[in-house]
XYZ file of C-alpha atoms in Angstrom:
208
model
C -15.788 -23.469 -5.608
C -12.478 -22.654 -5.471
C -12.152 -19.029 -4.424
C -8.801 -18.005 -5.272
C -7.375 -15.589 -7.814
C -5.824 -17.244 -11.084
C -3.141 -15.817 -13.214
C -4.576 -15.659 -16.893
C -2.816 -13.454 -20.157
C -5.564 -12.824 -23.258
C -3.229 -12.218 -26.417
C -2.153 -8.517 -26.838
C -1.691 -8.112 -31.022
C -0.030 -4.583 -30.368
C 1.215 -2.212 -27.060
C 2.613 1.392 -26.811
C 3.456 3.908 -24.300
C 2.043 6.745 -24.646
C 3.771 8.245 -21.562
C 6.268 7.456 -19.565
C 6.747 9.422 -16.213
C 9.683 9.396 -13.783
C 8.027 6.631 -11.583
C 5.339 5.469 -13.582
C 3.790 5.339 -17.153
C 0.606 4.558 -19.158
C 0.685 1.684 -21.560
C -1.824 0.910 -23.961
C -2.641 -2.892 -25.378
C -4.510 -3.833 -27.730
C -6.580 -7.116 -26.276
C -7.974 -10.047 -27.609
C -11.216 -10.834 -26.170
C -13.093 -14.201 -25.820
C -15.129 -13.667 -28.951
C -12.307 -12.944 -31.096
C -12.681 -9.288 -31.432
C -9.612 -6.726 -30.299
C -10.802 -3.937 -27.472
C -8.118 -1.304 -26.636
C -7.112 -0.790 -22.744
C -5.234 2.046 -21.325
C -3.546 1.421 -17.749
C -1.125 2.930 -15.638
C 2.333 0.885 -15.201
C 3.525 1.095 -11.486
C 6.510 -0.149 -9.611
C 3.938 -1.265 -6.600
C 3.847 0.085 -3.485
C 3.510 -1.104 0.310
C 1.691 0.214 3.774
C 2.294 0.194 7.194
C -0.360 -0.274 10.076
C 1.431 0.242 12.602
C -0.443 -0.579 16.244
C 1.061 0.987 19.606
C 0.596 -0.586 22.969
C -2.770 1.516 23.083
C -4.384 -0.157 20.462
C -3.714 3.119 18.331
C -2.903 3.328 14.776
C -0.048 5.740 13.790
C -1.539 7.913 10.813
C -0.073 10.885 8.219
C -2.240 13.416 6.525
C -1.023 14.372 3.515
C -2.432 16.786 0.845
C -2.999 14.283 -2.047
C -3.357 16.904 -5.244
C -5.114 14.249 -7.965
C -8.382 14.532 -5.289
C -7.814 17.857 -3.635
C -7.927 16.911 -0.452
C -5.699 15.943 2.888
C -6.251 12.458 3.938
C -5.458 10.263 6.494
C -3.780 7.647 5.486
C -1.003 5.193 7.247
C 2.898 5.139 6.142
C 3.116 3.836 2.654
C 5.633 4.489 -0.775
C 6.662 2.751 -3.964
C 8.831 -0.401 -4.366
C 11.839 1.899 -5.549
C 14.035 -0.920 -7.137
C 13.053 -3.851 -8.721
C 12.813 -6.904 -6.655
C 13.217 -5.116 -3.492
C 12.372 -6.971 -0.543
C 8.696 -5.483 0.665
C 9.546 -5.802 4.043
C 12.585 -3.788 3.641
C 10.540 -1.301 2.035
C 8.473 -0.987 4.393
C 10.191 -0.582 7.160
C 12.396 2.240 5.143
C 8.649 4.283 4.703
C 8.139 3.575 8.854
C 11.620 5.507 9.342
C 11.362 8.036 6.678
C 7.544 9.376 7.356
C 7.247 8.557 11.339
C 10.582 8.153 12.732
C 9.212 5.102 14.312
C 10.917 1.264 13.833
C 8.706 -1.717 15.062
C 9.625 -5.204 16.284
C 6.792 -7.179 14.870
C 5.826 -7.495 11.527
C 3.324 -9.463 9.631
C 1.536 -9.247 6.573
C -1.859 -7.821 6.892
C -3.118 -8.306 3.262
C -2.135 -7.837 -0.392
C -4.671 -5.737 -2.776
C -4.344 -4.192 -6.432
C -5.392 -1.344 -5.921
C -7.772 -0.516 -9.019
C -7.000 -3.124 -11.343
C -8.904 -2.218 -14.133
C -6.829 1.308 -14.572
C -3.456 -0.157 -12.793
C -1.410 -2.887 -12.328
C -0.432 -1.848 -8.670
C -0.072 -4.209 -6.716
C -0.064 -3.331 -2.652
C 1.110 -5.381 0.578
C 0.065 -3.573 3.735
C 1.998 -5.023 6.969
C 1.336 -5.072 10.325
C 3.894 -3.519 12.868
C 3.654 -3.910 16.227
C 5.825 -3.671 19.148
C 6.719 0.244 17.989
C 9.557 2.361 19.299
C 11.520 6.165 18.454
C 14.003 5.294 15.429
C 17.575 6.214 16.397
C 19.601 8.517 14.376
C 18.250 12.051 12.720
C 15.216 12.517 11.406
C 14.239 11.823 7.917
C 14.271 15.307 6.149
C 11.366 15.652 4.096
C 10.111 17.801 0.958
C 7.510 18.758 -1.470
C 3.416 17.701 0.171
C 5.678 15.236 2.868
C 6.854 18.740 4.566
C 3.243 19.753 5.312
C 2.578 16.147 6.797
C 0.860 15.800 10.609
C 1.069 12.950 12.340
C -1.138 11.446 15.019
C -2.152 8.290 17.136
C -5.968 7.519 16.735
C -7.604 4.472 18.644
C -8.556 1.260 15.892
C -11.826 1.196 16.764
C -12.337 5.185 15.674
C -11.227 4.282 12.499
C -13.297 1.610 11.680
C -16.259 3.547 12.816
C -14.633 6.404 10.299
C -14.147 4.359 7.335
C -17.859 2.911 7.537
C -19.091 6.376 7.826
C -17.501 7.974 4.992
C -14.840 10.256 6.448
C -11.822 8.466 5.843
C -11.168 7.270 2.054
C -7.459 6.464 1.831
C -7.237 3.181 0.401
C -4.265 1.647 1.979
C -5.769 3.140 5.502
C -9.305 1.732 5.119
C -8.367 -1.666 3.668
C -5.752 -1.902 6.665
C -8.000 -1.217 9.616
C -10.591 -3.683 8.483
C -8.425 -6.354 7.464
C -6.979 -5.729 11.138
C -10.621 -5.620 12.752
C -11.734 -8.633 10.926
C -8.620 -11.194 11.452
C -9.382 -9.855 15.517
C -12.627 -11.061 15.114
C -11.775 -14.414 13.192
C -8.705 -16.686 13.673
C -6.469 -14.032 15.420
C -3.645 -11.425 14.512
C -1.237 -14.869 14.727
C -2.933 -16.034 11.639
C -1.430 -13.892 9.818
C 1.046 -14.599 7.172
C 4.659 -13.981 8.225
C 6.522 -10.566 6.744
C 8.575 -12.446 4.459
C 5.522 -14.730 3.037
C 5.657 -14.832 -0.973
C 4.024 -12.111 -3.058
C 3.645 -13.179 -6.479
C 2.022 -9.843 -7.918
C 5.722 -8.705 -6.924
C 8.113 -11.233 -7.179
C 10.865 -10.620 -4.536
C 14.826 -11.719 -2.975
C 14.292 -12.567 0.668
């Protein structure tokens, strides 16, 4: 069995837009399936986004929370924002959202794993890094707005995390998928397994 994703395109006889937002918008196509007959789909269009894990010396993983209005709620969650400009380098990106919501730069960076994030509402496509090696960002602080003013920040240890995410209490994606990606790759071949920061992304085509 060959267990790998496949890129695939069933004929679409007619799209619209019924909304288009300042970041993202909501197209619906209307889909050929396998037996011939037409089934509309509504999805959200996004940019795609990336995340951060970043990992201190004490084997703790810098976190946000953030009030998050769609779910009511303030969650955890680990640096992360959209792929502004088209065909921006993820790496770039990411290290801008390290800077911007943590003040924090890191010296190594790999790619921790690449998820769409609900893909049968979306087409986002995610890359969460890892960043180790961390250190305080020179220059001024990043001034923030809007839910990003109310931010806290904090260090919590990997392993209370996982333990966190199994349980229930933690339920940002980016955050949970990160911390047991970075648990499991421990466990199996090793964080030097992973792919290096600049490896290709085809959901999100890039300029190195």
């Amino acid at each position: 069995m060959d267990l790998q994703d496949t890129p695939e395109e069933w004929p679409v006889t007619a799209t619209a837009t019924p909304f288009q937002g300042k970041k993202t918008s909501v197209r619906t196509d209307d889909v050929v399936m396998r037996d011939g007959t037409v089934a509309r789909r509504d999805y959200q269009v996004h940019p795609g986004s990336v995340a951060v894990l970043a990992l201190d010396e004490q084997d703790r993983v810098l976190l946000i929370k953030q009030y998050r209005h769609p779910v009511r709620q303030k969650l955890w969650e680990i640096p992360a924002g959209l792929l502004d400009v088209p065909g921006e380098n993820p790496l770039h990106a990411a290290q801008r959202e390290l800077y911007e919501e943590a003040h924090v730069k890191a010296a190594d960076w790999r790619v921790l794993t690449d998820v769409y994030t609900s893909p049968g509402g979306t087409d986002e496509a995610l890359r969460i890094f890892l960043a180790r090696d961390l250190a305080e960002a020179e220059g001024e602080r990043y001034e923030v707005s809007d839910e990003e003013a109310d931010m806290e920040l904090a260090r919590v240890p990997l392993a209370e995390l996982v333990r966190g995410a199994l349980a229930g209490d933690l339920h940002n994606t980016c955050l949970v998928v990160g911390v047991l990606s970075l648990a499991a790759v421990r466990a199996g071949d090793g964080v030097d397994s992973l792919r290096p920061p600049t490896a290709p992304w085809p959901a999100r085509p890039f300029e190195a």
